[in-house]
Coordinates of C-alpha atoms in Angstrom, one line a residue:
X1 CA 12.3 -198.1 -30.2
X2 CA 9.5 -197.8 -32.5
X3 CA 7.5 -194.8 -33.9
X4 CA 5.7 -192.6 -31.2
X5 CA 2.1 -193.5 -30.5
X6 CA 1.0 -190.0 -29.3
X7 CA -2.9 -191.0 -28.1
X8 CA -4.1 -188.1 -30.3
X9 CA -7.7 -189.1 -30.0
X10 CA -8.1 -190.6 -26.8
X11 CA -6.0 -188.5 -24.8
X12 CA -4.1 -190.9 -23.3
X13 CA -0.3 -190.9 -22.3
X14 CA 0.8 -193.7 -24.5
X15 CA 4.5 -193.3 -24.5
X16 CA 4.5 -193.2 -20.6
X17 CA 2.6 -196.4 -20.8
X18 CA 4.7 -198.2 -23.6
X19 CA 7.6 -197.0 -21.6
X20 CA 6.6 -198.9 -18.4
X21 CA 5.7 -201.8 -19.8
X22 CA 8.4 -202.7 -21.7
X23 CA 10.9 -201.9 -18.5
X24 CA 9.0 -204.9 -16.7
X25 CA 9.6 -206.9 -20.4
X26 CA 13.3 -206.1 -20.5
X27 CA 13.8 -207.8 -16.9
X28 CA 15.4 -210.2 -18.0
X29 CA 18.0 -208.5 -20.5
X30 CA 19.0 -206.5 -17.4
X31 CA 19.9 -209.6 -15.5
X32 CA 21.7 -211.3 -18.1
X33 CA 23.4 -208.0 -18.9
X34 CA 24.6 -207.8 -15.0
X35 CA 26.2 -211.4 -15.0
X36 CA 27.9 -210.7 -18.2
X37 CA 29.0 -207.3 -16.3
X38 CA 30.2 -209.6 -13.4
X39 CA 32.3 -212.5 -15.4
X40 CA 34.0 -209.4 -17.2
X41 CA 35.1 -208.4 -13.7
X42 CA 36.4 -212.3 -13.0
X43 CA 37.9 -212.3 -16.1
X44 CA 39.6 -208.6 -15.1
X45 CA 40.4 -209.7 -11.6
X46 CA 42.0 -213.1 -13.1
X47 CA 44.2 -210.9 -15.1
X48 CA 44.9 -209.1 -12.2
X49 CA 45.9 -212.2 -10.5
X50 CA 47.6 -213.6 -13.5
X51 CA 50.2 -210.8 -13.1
X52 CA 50.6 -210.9 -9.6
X53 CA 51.6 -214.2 -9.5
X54 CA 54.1 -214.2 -12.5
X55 CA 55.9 -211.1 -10.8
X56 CA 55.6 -213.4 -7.8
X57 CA 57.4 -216.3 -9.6
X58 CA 60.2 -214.6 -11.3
X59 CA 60.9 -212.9 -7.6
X60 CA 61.3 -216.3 -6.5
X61 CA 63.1 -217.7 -9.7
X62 CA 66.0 -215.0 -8.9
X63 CA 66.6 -216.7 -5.4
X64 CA 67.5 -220.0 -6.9
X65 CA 71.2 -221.0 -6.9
X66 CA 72.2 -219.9 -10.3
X67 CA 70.5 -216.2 -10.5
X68 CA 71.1 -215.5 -6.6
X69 CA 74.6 -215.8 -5.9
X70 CA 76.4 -212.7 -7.5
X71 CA 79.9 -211.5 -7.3
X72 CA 81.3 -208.0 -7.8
X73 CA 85.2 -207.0 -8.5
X74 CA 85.9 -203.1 -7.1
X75 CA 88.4 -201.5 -8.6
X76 CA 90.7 -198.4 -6.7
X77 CA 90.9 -196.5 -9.9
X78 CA 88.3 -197.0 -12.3
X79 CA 90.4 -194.3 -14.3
X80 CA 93.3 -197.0 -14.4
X81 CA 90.6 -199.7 -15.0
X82 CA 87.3 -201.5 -14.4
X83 CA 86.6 -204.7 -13.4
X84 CA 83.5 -207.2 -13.2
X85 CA 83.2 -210.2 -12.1
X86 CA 80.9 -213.1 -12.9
X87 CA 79.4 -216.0 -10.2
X88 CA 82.5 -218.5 -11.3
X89 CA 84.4 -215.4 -10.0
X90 CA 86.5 -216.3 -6.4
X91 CA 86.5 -214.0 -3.6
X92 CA 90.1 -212.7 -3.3
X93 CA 91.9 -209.1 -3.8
X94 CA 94.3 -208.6 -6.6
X95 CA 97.2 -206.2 -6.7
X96 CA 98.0 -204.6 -9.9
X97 CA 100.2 -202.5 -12.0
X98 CA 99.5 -201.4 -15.2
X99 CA 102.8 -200.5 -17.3
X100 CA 101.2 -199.8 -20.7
X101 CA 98.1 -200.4 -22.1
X102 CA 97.4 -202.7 -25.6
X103 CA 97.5 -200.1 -28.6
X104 CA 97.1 -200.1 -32.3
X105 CA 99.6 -199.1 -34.7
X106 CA 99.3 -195.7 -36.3
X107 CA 101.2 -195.0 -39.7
X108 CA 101.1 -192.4 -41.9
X109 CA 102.1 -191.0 -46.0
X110 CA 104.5 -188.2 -47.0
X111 CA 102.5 -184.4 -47.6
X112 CA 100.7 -184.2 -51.0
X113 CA 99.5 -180.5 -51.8
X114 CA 95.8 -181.4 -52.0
X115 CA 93.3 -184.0 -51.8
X116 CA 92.6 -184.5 -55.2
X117 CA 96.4 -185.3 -56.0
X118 CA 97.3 -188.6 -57.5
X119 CA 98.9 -191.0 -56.0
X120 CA 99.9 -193.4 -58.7
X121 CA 101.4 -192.6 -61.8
X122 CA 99.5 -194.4 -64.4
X123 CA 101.5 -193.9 -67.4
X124 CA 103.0 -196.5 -68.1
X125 CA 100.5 -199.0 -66.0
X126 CA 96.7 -198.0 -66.2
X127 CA 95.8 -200.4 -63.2
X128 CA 97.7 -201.2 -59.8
X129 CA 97.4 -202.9 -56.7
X130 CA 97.5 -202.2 -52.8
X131 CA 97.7 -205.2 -50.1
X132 CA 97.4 -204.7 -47.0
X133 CA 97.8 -207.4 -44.4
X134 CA 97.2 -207.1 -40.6
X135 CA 99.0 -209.2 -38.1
X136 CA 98.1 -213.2 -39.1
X137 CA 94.8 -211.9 -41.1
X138 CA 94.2 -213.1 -44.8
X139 CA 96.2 -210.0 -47.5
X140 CA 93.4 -208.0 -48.9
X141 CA 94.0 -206.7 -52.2
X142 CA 93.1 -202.8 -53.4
X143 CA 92.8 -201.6 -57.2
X144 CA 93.9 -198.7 -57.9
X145 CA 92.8 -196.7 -61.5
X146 CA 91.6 -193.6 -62.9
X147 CA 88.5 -193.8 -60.8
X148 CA 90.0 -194.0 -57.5
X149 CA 93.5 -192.0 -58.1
X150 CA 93.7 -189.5 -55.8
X151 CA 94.1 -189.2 -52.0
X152 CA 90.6 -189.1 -51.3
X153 CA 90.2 -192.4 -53.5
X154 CA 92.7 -194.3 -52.1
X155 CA 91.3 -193.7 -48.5
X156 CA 87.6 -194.3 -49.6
X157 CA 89.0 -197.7 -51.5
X158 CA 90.9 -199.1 -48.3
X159 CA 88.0 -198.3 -46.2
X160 CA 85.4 -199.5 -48.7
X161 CA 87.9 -203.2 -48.7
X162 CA 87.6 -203.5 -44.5
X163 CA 91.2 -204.4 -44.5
X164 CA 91.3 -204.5 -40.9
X165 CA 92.4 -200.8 -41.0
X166 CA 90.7 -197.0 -41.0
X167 CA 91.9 -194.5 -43.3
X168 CA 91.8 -190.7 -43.1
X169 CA 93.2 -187.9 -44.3
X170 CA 95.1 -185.3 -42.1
X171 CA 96.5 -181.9 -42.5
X172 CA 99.3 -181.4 -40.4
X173 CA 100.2 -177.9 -41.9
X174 CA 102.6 -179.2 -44.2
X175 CA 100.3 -180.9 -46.5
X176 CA 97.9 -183.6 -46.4
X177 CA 98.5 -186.9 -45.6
X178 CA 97.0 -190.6 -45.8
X179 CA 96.6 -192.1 -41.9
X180 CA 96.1 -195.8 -41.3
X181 CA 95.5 -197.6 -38.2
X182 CA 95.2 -200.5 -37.8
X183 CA 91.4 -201.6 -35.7
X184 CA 93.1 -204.0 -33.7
X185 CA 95.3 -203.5 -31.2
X186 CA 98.4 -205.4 -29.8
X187 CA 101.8 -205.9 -31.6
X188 CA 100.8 -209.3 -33.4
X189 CA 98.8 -206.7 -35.4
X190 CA 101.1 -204.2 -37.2
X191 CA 100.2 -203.4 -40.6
X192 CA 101.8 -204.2 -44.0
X193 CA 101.4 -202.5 -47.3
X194 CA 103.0 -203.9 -50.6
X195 CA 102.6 -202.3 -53.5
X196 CA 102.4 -204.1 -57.3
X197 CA 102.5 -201.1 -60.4
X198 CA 103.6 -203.4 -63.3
X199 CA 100.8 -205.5 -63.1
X200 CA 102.6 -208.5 -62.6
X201 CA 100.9 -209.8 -59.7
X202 CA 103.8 -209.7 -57.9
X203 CA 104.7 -206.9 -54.7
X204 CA 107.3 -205.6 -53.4
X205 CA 109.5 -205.6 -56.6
X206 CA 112.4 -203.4 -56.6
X207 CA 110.0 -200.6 -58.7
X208 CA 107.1 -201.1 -56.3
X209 CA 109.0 -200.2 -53.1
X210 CA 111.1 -196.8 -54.4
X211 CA 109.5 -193.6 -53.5
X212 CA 107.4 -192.7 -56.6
X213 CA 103.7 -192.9 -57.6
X214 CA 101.9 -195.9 -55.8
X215 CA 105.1 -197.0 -53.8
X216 CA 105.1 -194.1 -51.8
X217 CA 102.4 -196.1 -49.8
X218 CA 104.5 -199.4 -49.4
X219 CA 105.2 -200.5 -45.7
X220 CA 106.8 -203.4 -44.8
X221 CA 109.2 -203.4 -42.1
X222 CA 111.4 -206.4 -41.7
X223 CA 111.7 -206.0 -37.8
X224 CA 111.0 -203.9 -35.1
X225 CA 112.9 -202.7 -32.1
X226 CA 112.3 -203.2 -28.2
X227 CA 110.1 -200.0 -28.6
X228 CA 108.1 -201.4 -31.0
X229 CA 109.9 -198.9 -33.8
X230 CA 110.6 -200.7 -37.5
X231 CA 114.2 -200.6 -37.9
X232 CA 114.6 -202.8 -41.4
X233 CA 112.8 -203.6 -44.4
X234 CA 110.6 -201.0 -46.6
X235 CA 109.4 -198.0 -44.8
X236 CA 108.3 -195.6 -47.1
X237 CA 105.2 -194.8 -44.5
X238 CA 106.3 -193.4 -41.1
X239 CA 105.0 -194.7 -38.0
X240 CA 103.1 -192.4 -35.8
X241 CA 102.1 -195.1 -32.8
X242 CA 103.4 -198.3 -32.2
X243 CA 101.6 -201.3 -31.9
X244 CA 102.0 -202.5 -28.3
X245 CA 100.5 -205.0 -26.4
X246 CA 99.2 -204.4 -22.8
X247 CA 101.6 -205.1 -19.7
X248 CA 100.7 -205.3 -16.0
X249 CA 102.0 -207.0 -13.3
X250 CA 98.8 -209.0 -11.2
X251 CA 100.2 -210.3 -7.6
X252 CA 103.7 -210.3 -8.8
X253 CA 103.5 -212.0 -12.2
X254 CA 103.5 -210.2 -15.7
X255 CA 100.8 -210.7 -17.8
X256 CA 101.0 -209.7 -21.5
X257 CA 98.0 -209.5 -24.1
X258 CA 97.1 -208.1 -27.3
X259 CA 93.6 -206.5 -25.9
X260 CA 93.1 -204.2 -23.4
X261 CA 89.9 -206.4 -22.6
X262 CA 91.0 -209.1 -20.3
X263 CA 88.6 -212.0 -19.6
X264 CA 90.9 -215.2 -19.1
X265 CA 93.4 -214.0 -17.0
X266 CA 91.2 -214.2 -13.5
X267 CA 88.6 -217.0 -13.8
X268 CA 85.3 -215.0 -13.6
X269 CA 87.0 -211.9 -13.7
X270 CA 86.6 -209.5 -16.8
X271 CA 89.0 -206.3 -16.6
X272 CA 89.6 -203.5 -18.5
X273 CA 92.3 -201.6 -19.0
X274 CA 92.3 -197.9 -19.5
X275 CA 95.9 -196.1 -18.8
X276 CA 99.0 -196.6 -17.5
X277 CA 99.2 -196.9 -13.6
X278 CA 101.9 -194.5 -13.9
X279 CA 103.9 -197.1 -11.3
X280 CA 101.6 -197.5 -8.6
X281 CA 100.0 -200.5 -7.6
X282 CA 96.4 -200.8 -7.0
X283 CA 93.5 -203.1 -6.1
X284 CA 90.8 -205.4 -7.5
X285 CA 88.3 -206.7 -4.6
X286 CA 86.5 -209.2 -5.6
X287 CA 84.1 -210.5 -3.2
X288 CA 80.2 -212.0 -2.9
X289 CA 77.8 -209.0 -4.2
X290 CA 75.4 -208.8 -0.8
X291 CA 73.8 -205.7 -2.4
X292 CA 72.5 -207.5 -5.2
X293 CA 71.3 -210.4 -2.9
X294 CA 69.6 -207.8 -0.9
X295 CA 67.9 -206.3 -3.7
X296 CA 66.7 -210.1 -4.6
X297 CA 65.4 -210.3 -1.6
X298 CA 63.9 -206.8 -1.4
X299 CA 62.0 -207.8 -4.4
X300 CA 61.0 -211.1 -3.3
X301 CA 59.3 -208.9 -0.4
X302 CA 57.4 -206.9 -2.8
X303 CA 56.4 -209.1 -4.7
X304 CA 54.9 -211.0 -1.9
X305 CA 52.9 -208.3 -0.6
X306 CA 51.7 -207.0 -3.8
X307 CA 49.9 -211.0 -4.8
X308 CA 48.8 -210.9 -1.2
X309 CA 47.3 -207.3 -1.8
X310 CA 45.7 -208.4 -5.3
X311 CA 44.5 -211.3 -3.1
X312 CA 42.8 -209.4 -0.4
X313 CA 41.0 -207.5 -2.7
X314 CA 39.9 -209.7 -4.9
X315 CA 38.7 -212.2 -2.3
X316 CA 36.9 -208.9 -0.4
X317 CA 35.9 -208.4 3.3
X318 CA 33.3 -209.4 5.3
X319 CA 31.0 -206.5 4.1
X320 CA 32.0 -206.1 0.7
X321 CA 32.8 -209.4 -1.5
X322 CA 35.6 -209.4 -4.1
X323 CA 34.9 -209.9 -7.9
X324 CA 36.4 -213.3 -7.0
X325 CA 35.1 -213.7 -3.9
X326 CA 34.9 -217.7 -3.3
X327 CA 36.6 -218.1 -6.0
X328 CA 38.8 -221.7 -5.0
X329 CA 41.7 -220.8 -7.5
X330 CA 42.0 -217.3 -4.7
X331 CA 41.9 -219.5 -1.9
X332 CA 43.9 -222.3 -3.4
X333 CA 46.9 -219.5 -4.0
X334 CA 46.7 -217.7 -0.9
X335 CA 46.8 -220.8 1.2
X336 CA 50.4 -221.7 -0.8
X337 CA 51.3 -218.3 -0.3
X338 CA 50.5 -218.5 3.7
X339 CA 52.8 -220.4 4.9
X340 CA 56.1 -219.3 2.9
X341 CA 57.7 -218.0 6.4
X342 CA 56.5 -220.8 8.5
X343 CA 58.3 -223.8 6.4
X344 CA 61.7 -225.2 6.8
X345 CA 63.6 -225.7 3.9
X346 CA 67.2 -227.9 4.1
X347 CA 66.4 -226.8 8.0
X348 CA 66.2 -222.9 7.8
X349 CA 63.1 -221.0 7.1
X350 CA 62.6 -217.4 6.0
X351 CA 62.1 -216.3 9.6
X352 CA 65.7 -217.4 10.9
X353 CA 66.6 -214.9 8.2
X354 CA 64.9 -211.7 9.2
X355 CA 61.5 -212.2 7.6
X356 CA 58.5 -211.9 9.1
X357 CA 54.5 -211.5 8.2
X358 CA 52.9 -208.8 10.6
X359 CA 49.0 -209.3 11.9
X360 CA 47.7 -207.5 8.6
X361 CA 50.2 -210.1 6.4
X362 CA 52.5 -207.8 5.3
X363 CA 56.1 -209.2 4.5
X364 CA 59.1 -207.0 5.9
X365 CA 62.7 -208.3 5.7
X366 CA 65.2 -207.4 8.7
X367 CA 68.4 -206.3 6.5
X368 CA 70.4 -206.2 9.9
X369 CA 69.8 -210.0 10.3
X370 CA 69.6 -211.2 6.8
X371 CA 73.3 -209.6 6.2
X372 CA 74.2 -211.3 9.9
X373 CA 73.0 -214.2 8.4
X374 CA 74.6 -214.3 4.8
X375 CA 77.7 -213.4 6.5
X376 CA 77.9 -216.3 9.2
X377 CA 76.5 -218.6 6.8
X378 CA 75.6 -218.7 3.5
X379 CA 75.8 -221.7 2.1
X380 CA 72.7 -222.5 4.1
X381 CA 71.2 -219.2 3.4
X382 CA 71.9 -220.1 -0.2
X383 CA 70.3 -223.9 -0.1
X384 CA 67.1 -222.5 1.8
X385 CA 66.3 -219.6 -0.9
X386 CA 67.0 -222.4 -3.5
X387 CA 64.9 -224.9 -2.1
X388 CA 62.0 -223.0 -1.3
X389 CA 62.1 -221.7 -4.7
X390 CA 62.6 -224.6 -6.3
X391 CA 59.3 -225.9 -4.1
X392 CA 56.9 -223.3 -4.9
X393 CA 58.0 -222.5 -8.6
X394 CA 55.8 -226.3 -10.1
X395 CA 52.3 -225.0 -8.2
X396 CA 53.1 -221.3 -9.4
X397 CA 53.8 -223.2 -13.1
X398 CA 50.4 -224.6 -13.0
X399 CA 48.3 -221.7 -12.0
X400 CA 50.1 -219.7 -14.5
X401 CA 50.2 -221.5 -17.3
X402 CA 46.8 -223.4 -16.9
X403 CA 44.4 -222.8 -14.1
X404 CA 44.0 -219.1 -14.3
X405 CA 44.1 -219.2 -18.4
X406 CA 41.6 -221.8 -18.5
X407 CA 39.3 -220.6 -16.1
X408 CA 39.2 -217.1 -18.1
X409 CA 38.9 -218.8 -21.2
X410 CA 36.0 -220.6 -19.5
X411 CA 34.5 -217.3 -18.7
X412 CA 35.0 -215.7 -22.3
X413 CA 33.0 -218.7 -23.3
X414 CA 30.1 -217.8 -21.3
X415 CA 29.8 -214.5 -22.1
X416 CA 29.6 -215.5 -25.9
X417 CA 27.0 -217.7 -25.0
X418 CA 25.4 -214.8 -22.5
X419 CA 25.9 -212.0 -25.8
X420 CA 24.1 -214.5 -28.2
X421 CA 21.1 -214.8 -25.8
X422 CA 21.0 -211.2 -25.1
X423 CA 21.1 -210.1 -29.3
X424 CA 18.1 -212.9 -29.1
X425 CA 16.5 -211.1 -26.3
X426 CA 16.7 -207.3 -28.1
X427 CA 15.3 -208.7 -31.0
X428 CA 11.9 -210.1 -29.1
X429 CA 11.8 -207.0 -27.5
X430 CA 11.6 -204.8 -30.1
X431 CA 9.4 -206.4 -32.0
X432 CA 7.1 -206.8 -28.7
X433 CA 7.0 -203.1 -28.8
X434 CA 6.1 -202.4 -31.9
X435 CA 3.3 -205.1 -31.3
X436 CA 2.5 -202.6 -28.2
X437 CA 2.7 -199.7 -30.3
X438 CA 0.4 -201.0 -32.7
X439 CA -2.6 -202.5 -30.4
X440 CA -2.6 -198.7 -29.0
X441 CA -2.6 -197.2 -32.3
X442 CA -6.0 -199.4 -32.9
X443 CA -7.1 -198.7 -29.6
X444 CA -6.8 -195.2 -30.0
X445 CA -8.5 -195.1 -33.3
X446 CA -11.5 -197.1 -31.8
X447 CA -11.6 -194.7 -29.3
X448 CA -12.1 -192.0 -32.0
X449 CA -14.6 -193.7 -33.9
X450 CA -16.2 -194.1 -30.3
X451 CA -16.4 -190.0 -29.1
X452 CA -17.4 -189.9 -32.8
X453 CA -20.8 -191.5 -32.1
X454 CA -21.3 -190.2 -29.1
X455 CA -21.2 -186.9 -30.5
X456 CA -23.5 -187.9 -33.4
X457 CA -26.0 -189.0 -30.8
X458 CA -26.0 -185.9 -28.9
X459 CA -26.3 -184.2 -31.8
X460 CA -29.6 -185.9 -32.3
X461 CA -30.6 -185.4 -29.3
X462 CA -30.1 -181.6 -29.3
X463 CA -31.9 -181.5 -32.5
X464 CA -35.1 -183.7 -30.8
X465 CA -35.3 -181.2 -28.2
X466 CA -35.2 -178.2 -29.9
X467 CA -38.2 -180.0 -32.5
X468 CA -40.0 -180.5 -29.2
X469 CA -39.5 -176.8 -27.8
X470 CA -41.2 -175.2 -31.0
X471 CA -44.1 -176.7 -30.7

């Protein structure tokens, strides 16, 4: 807006008239403000649309054969242990006794008085060696020296060389002591400590496995009784917890592994273990997971109604029309949509399952006669869900990933054009205002000049009559 033209001289109300005039000049701006208004709202109500129908889709892509179909394995004592179970997974019931869970080996030092004691005595060798060796794993070797001599550096060194074992330090009450256990569990992975203190690269010598300075540490038993004890060999560490490996008995045959996670002993099946069974027997049901098909289908059902209520809305009623109104990619949908309960797929349709579509076209699934269904027969209810998935998911693909995109992009496109007209537009009109403003400003100054004459003459006038009168 330009300077004020008051209409100081003629009196006028300049601003009220400026003001008029240039509503009837900005007409046009208006109108081409209100369609970009309107393909914002298309573009809106696409994106609307756009999410709708992708919600839609991956309701529908969960019905196919390889999402639907789920299994579940129960357990009877999820304190014993848990079980899962995977679509390869066979219905069937599993009896089973735990006798011992898979452990990890536990050994520990002799007391030292502090933390800070030495371990090795590095008189007469300055730098020594620990390997350590779990089960079939590569020997990982551990110097020792004046920076790492104590209790606390031999733990921080064994844990810094991920040996395949944890070391603290515990205080018993007696004295501190170096505790290793081994991180995997099952009795293929016991744990081995040889010692070297000569430096001669080789452990285990008669010097490395006595009980003074670094040998204290050395742990090599050469076998092991039924209890999983070591019996033979060097054993200046002492065994806390025995490495064992988990037993149960599953429908009358003994299994034995090194983990407590079991995933190839039941095809499909994953179990694991958590405690004894303290000699009772209990259950694994495995069987076809109708909750979760339920919940597929509960979803699908949601979905449905939520596109056909984005739908309805943007399409509008008969009194008021939708921002997409007309719009044939609206129509185009909700026709593919329509008939979803109507068709037969692979002979079944969605009705013979306990859907239906009420006068107002609201989905509502029957759960009473979808589970009737599922339960009598469903391999057919599986092939339907399948194939009318499978059906709808290329024309969902293609208003997805191209229709709807391109027909915003389209719009964007106009409203660039539609804001590059309208900059063009602003800039006429101001400067046909400040035209305005300035054929007023003259007019009012001709006005002045005008009443200034006037005046003069009356003046004159005056001055004639009052000559006249003297006389």
């Amino acid at each position: 807006m330009g300077l004020a033209t008051s209409g100081i001289y003629s009196g006028l109300d300049v601003e009220t008239m400026i003001t008029g005039l240039m509503q009837v000049e900005r007409q046009p701006l208006v109108r081409l403000q209100k369609k970009e208004a309107s393909y914002q709202a298309k573009i809106s109500g696409l994106g609307s649309l756009l999410s709708s129908l992708s919600s839609f889709k991956n309701s529908l892509s969960t019905l196919k054969s390889g999402s639907i179909l789920s299994m579940k394995a129960v357990s009877a004592d999820n304190d014993v242990l848990t079980a899962s179970a995977a679509t390869t997974a066979a219905s069937a019931t599993y009896n089973i006794k735990v006798s011992n869970i898979a452990s990890t080996q536990t050994i520990h030092s002799a007391a030292f008085t502090n933390e800070t004691d030495e371990v090795a005595d590095l008189s007469s060798f300055a730098t020594q060696k620990l390997q350590i060796q779990v089960g079939a794993s590569a020997p990982v070797a551990i110097t020792i020296d004046a920076a790492n001599n104590t209790l606390t550096g031999v733990k921080d060194a064994i844990n810094s060389a991920n040996a395949g074992v944890k070391a603290s330090i515990l205080n018993d009450g007696t004295g501190y002591r170096l505790v290793l256990s081994s991180t995997s569990t099952g009795a293929a992975n016991r744990i081995v400590i040889q010692v070297d203190e000569d430096g001669n690269e080789v452990f285990d010598d008669a010097d490395d496995t006595d009980m003074t300075g670094l040998s204290r540490l050395a742990f090599n038993p050469g076998s092991y009784d039924i209890d999983g004890n070591p019996v033979a060999g060097v054993i200046n560490m002492t065994q806390s917890w025995a490495a064992r490996d988990a037993s149960l008995v599953i429908n009358g045959l003994t299994v034995t592994k090194a983990s407590n996670t079991l995933n190839d002993v039941i095809t499909g099946v994953n179990i694991s273990l958590k405690k004894d069974s303290a000699g009772s027997t209990l259950t694994v049901d495995v069987s076809t997971d109708t909750d979760s098909i339920k919940s597929k289908m509960n979803a699908f059902v949601y979905a449905y109604n939520s596109l056909s209520a984005t739908i309805k809305d943007l399409k509008g009623s008969g009194t008021a029309k939708g921002v997409l109104g007309g719009d044939n990619i609206v129509s185009s949908i909700h026709s593919s949509i329509r008939g979803v309960t109507a068709n037969s797929y692979n002979g079944v349709t969605l009705v013979d399952m306990g859907v239906s579509i009420d006068k107002l076209g609201v989905m509502s699934l029957d759960t009473t006669k979808f589970e009737s269904k599922l339960s009598s027969d469903s391999a057919s209810v599986m092939s339907m869900l399948n194939e009318m998935a499978t059906s709808l998911e290329t024309p969902l693909d293609g208003y997805i990933k191209a229709a709807i995109p391109d027909k915003q992009s389209g719009y964007k496109n106009t409203i660039k054009t539609i804001t590059k007209r309208g900059l063009d537009m602003e800039l006429r009109l101001s400067k046909t205002e400040n035209l305005l403003r300035k054929k007023f400003e003259n007019l009012d100054q001709q006005l002045a000049k005008l009443q200034g004459q006037g005046n003069y003459i009356t003046q004159l006038q005056a001055q004639m009559k009052s000559i006249g009168g003297s006389k």
